[in-house]
């Protein structure tokens, strides 16, 4: 489990700290079903934010298990579904999907500065910000602490032996991974 924390956990802590939203605020996690998305959603729920996540059908169960409402982008128009749940726009958006999907959801932010992208560096073109990463001991401890306290439990969807590493990498490189995929070295 510890191996899944350094990247997804610290990234989730960084985006939520940079948004700095108060309890009760609304947060859209675009691409909630992957490694970073589920960590963001889980920690945000722990901070008492109202979390709505987008993903394809298979991600619903994982998103709802961490306490997020789910919008299936394969089932209809994401913007209409999001506006139905949060008519006045979101206090914050964390984007993990990038590209056309980021551009589709960007107008849902009440204030574009509260749109933070983790993978798509073109986000400033939309008025948003790219995540500022702090990969140091303090941040590692800040993502380990909620894990130890039971507030962050990485969703591990597959464990592959080292000999299957190419297949494991292929499942995360296709852009539609579920949670974290682990390669066991020994
Ligand atoms: N800046 C940094 O330090 C940093 C750190 C970590 C990650 N990253 C980057 O951040 C991105 C996300 O990382 P990750 O580890 O969470 O990736 P991931 O595990 O591959 O998750 C991405 C998720 O987005 C979903 N998705 C794809 N298209 C979507 C769409 N149109 N609408 C909604 N969801 C969609 C995918 O599955 P479904 O489409 O099946 O729902 C998948 O679950 C990657 O680009 C990664 O390289 C950057």
Short mmCIF file of C-alpha atoms and ligand atoms in Angstrom, two decimals:
data_model
loop_
_atom_site.label_atom_id
_atom_site.label_comp_id
_atom_site.label_asym_id
_atom_site.label_seq_id
_atom_site.Cartn_x
_atom_site.Cartn_y
_atom_site.Cartn_z
CA UNK A 1 0.00 0.00 0.00
CA UNK A 2 2.80 2.43 0.89
CA UNK A 3 4.14 2.33 -2.67
CA UNK A 4 0.89 3.80 -4.01
CA UNK A 5 1.07 6.89 -1.79
CA UNK A 6 4.07 9.02 -2.81
CA UNK A 7 2.70 10.24 -6.16
CA UNK A 8 -1.08 10.06 -5.85
CA UNK A 9 -1.19 10.98 -2.16
CA UNK A 10 1.16 13.96 -2.30
CA UNK A 11 -0.49 15.24 -5.49
CA UNK A 12 -3.90 15.06 -3.83
CA UNK A 13 -2.63 16.95 -0.78
CA UNK A 14 -1.07 19.59 -3.05
CA UNK A 15 -4.21 20.29 -5.12
CA UNK A 16 -6.46 20.47 -2.09
CA UNK A 17 -4.05 22.75 -0.20
CA UNK A 18 -3.76 25.00 -3.25
CA UNK A 19 -7.52 25.24 -3.59
CA UNK A 20 -7.94 25.84 0.14
CA UNK A 21 -11.71 25.38 0.03
CA UNK A 22 -13.76 25.57 3.24
CA UNK A 23 -16.02 22.79 4.52
CA UNK A 24 -19.26 22.64 2.56
CA UNK A 25 -17.70 23.92 -0.69
CA UNK A 26 -18.37 22.04 -3.92
CA UNK A 27 -15.56 20.25 -5.77
CA UNK A 28 -15.65 18.61 -9.19
CA UNK A 29 -13.03 15.90 -9.73
CA UNK A 30 -12.78 15.36 -13.48
CA UNK A 31 -11.35 11.85 -13.94
CA UNK A 32 -12.22 10.64 -10.45
CA UNK A 33 -11.65 6.93 -11.12
CA UNK A 34 -7.85 6.94 -11.45
CA UNK A 35 -5.07 6.97 -8.90
CA UNK A 36 -4.97 10.69 -8.21
CA UNK A 37 -8.71 11.27 -8.67
CA UNK A 38 -9.76 8.80 -6.01
CA UNK A 39 -7.15 10.16 -3.58
CA UNK A 40 -8.36 13.73 -4.18
CA UNK A 41 -11.99 12.70 -3.74
CA UNK A 42 -11.33 10.73 -0.54
CA UNK A 43 -9.28 13.51 1.09
CA UNK A 44 -11.78 16.15 -0.04
CA UNK A 45 -14.65 14.22 1.54
CA UNK A 46 -12.52 14.06 4.71
CA UNK A 47 -12.23 17.87 4.53
CA UNK A 48 -16.03 17.97 4.38
CA UNK A 49 -16.23 19.19 0.79
CA UNK A 50 -19.18 18.17 -1.38
CA UNK A 51 -17.48 16.07 -4.06
CA UNK A 52 -18.79 15.20 -7.50
CA UNK A 53 -16.61 13.07 -9.77
CA UNK A 54 -16.72 12.25 -13.48
CA UNK A 55 -15.62 9.02 -15.12
CA UNK A 56 -16.71 6.16 -17.33
CA UNK A 57 -19.28 3.62 -16.13
CA UNK A 58 -16.87 1.22 -14.41
CA UNK A 59 -15.63 4.01 -12.10
CA UNK A 60 -18.98 4.63 -10.39
CA UNK A 61 -18.51 2.03 -7.67
CA UNK A 62 -15.05 3.31 -6.69
CA UNK A 63 -16.14 6.95 -6.68
CA UNK A 64 -19.24 6.32 -4.59
CA UNK A 65 -17.23 4.15 -2.18
CA UNK A 66 -15.02 7.14 -1.31
CA UNK A 67 -18.08 9.34 -0.78
CA UNK A 68 -18.36 11.19 -4.10
CA UNK A 69 -21.45 11.67 -6.25
CA UNK A 70 -20.75 10.28 -9.70
CA UNK A 71 -21.39 11.54 -13.23
CA UNK A 72 -20.88 8.95 -15.98
CA UNK A 73 -19.53 10.83 -19.00
CA UNK A 74 -20.48 7.97 -21.30
CA UNK A 75 -24.14 8.24 -20.32
CA UNK A 76 -24.91 11.82 -21.36
CA UNK A 77 -23.89 15.43 -21.24
CA UNK A 78 -21.51 16.02 -18.31
CA UNK A 79 -22.11 19.77 -18.13
CA UNK A 80 -25.91 19.42 -17.87
CA UNK A 81 -25.59 16.66 -15.26
CA UNK A 82 -23.15 18.76 -13.23
CA UNK A 83 -25.35 21.87 -13.44
CA UNK A 84 -28.30 19.82 -12.25
CA UNK A 85 -26.36 18.86 -9.11
CA UNK A 86 -24.62 22.22 -8.59
CA UNK A 87 -26.56 24.95 -10.43
CA UNK A 88 -24.37 27.90 -9.37
CA UNK A 89 -21.07 26.41 -10.49
CA UNK A 90 -18.34 24.64 -8.55
CA UNK A 91 -16.16 26.28 -5.93
CA UNK A 92 -13.26 24.18 -7.21
CA UNK A 93 -12.40 21.81 -10.04
CA UNK A 94 -9.52 19.34 -10.09
CA UNK A 95 -8.83 17.98 -13.56
CA UNK A 96 -7.06 14.67 -14.15
CA UNK A 97 -8.32 14.00 -17.68
CA UNK A 98 -7.05 17.04 -19.61
CA UNK A 99 -7.62 17.85 -23.28
CA UNK A 100 -11.14 18.24 -24.62
CA UNK A 101 -12.59 16.98 -21.35
CA UNK A 102 -10.83 19.74 -19.37
CA UNK A 103 -12.17 22.32 -21.82
CA UNK A 104 -15.69 20.94 -21.47
CA UNK A 105 -15.78 21.21 -17.67
CA UNK A 106 -13.73 24.42 -17.25
CA UNK A 107 -16.78 26.77 -17.52
CA UNK A 108 -18.33 24.96 -14.56
CA UNK A 109 -15.90 26.73 -12.19
CA UNK A 110 -17.38 29.77 -10.48
CA UNK A 111 -13.91 31.33 -10.49
CA UNK A 112 -11.50 30.04 -13.18
CA UNK A 113 -8.56 30.45 -10.78
CA UNK A 114 -10.05 27.57 -8.80
CA UNK A 115 -9.60 25.21 -11.72
CA UNK A 116 -6.44 23.14 -11.09
CA UNK A 117 -5.09 20.67 -13.63
CA UNK A 118 -2.64 17.95 -12.72
CA UNK A 119 -1.72 16.63 -16.18
CA UNK A 120 -2.66 19.24 -18.80
CA UNK A 121 -0.26 22.17 -18.73
CA UNK A 122 -2.44 24.27 -21.05
CA UNK A 123 -4.82 25.05 -18.17
CA UNK A 124 -3.62 28.69 -17.79
CA UNK A 125 -5.20 29.33 -21.23
CA UNK A 126 -8.53 28.72 -19.47
CA UNK A 127 -7.69 30.97 -16.52
CA UNK A 128 -6.81 28.04 -14.28
CA UNK A 129 -3.62 26.85 -12.60
CA UNK A 130 -1.32 23.87 -12.99
CA UNK A 131 -0.70 22.03 -9.73
CA UNK A 132 2.36 23.21 -7.83
CA UNK A 133 4.15 20.09 -6.64
CA UNK A 134 6.04 19.83 -3.37
CA UNK A 135 7.73 16.48 -3.27
CA UNK A 136 9.56 16.62 0.04
CA UNK A 137 9.58 14.81 3.36
CA UNK A 138 6.94 17.09 4.89
CA UNK A 139 4.48 16.46 2.07
CA UNK A 140 5.14 12.73 2.13
CA UNK A 141 4.31 12.75 5.82
CA UNK A 142 1.19 14.81 5.18
CA UNK A 143 -0.12 12.16 2.78
CA UNK A 144 1.03 9.27 4.99
CA UNK A 145 -0.76 10.70 8.03
CA UNK A 146 -4.31 10.44 6.62
CA UNK A 147 -3.45 6.92 5.41
CA UNK A 148 -2.39 5.93 8.92
CA UNK A 149 -5.53 7.57 10.32
CA UNK A 150 -7.73 5.64 7.89
CA UNK A 151 -8.75 8.79 5.98
CA UNK A 152 -6.91 7.79 2.80
CA UNK A 153 -6.95 4.20 1.61
CA UNK A 154 -5.49 3.78 -1.88
CA UNK A 155 -7.82 1.81 -4.14
CA UNK A 156 -5.60 -0.97 -5.50
CA UNK A 157 -7.36 -2.60 -8.43
CA UNK A 158 -4.62 -4.97 -9.59
CA UNK A 159 -1.34 -6.45 -8.33
CA UNK A 160 0.97 -7.85 -11.00
CA UNK A 161 4.13 -9.90 -10.59
CA UNK A 162 7.26 -8.18 -11.90
CA UNK A 163 7.25 -10.47 -14.96
CA UNK A 164 3.90 -8.88 -15.94
CA UNK A 165 5.21 -5.29 -15.65
CA UNK A 166 4.65 -4.50 -19.37
CA UNK A 167 0.99 -5.53 -19.10
CA UNK A 168 0.61 -3.52 -15.88
CA UNK A 169 2.11 -0.43 -17.51
CA UNK A 170 -0.19 -0.86 -20.52
CA UNK A 171 -3.25 -0.71 -18.27
CA UNK A 172 -2.18 2.63 -16.80
CA UNK A 173 -0.92 4.09 -20.05
CA UNK A 174 -4.24 3.73 -21.86
CA UNK A 175 -5.61 6.70 -19.87
CA UNK A 176 -8.53 4.79 -18.34
CA UNK A 177 -6.97 3.15 -15.28
CA UNK A 178 -9.00 2.34 -12.18
CA UNK A 179 -7.35 3.32 -8.91
CA UNK A 180 -3.77 2.16 -8.50
CA UNK A 181 -2.10 -0.75 -10.30
CA UNK A 182 0.80 -2.30 -8.36
CA UNK A 183 3.82 -4.19 -9.67
CA UNK A 184 5.26 -6.47 -7.01
CA UNK A 185 9.05 -6.62 -7.24
CA UNK A 186 9.64 -9.47 -4.80
N1 LIG B 1 1.97 17.00 -12.09
C1 LIG B 1 2.23 15.92 -11.37
O1 LIG B 1 3.12 15.89 -10.51
C2 LIG B 1 1.39 14.70 -11.58
C3 LIG B 1 1.25 13.76 -10.55
C4 LIG B 1 0.42 12.67 -10.76
C5 LIG B 1 -0.26 12.52 -11.98
N2 LIG B 1 -0.07 13.44 -12.96
C6 LIG B 1 -0.82 13.35 -14.22
O2 LIG B 1 -2.20 13.55 -13.88
C7 LIG B 1 -3.05 12.75 -14.71
C8 LIG B 1 -3.92 11.84 -13.85
O3 LIG B 1 -3.10 10.93 -13.10
P1 LIG B 1 -3.69 9.56 -12.57
O4 LIG B 1 -2.54 8.82 -11.99
O5 LIG B 1 -4.90 9.80 -11.76
O6 LIG B 1 -4.09 8.88 -13.98
P2 LIG B 1 -5.06 7.63 -14.23
O7 LIG B 1 -4.93 6.69 -13.08
O8 LIG B 1 -4.78 7.18 -15.62
O9 LIG B 1 -6.51 8.28 -14.14
C9 LIG B 1 -7.05 9.13 -15.09
C10 LIG B 1 -8.56 8.89 -15.06
O10 LIG B 1 -9.22 9.80 -15.92
C11 LIG B 1 -10.34 9.10 -16.48
N3 LIG B 1 -10.75 9.79 -17.71
C12 LIG B 1 -10.18 9.69 -18.95
N4 LIG B 1 -10.88 10.46 -19.82
C13 LIG B 1 -11.87 11.05 -19.09
C14 LIG B 1 -12.92 11.96 -19.42
N5 LIG B 1 -13.10 12.40 -20.66
N6 LIG B 1 -13.74 12.39 -18.42
C15 LIG B 1 -13.58 11.94 -17.16
N7 LIG B 1 -12.63 11.05 -16.79
C16 LIG B 1 -11.79 10.62 -17.76
C17 LIG B 1 -9.83 7.71 -16.71
O11 LIG B 1 -10.73 6.62 -16.74
P3 LIG B 1 -12.23 6.57 -17.39
O12 LIG B 1 -12.18 7.38 -18.64
O13 LIG B 1 -12.45 5.11 -17.65
O14 LIG B 1 -13.14 7.11 -16.33
C18 LIG B 1 -8.93 7.47 -15.51
O15 LIG B 1 -9.58 6.81 -14.43
C19 LIG B 1 -2.09 12.00 -15.65
O16 LIG B 1 -1.97 12.78 -16.83
C20 LIG B 1 -0.77 11.99 -14.90
O17 LIG B 1 0.35 11.90 -15.77
C21 LIG B 1 0.73 14.53 -12.79
#
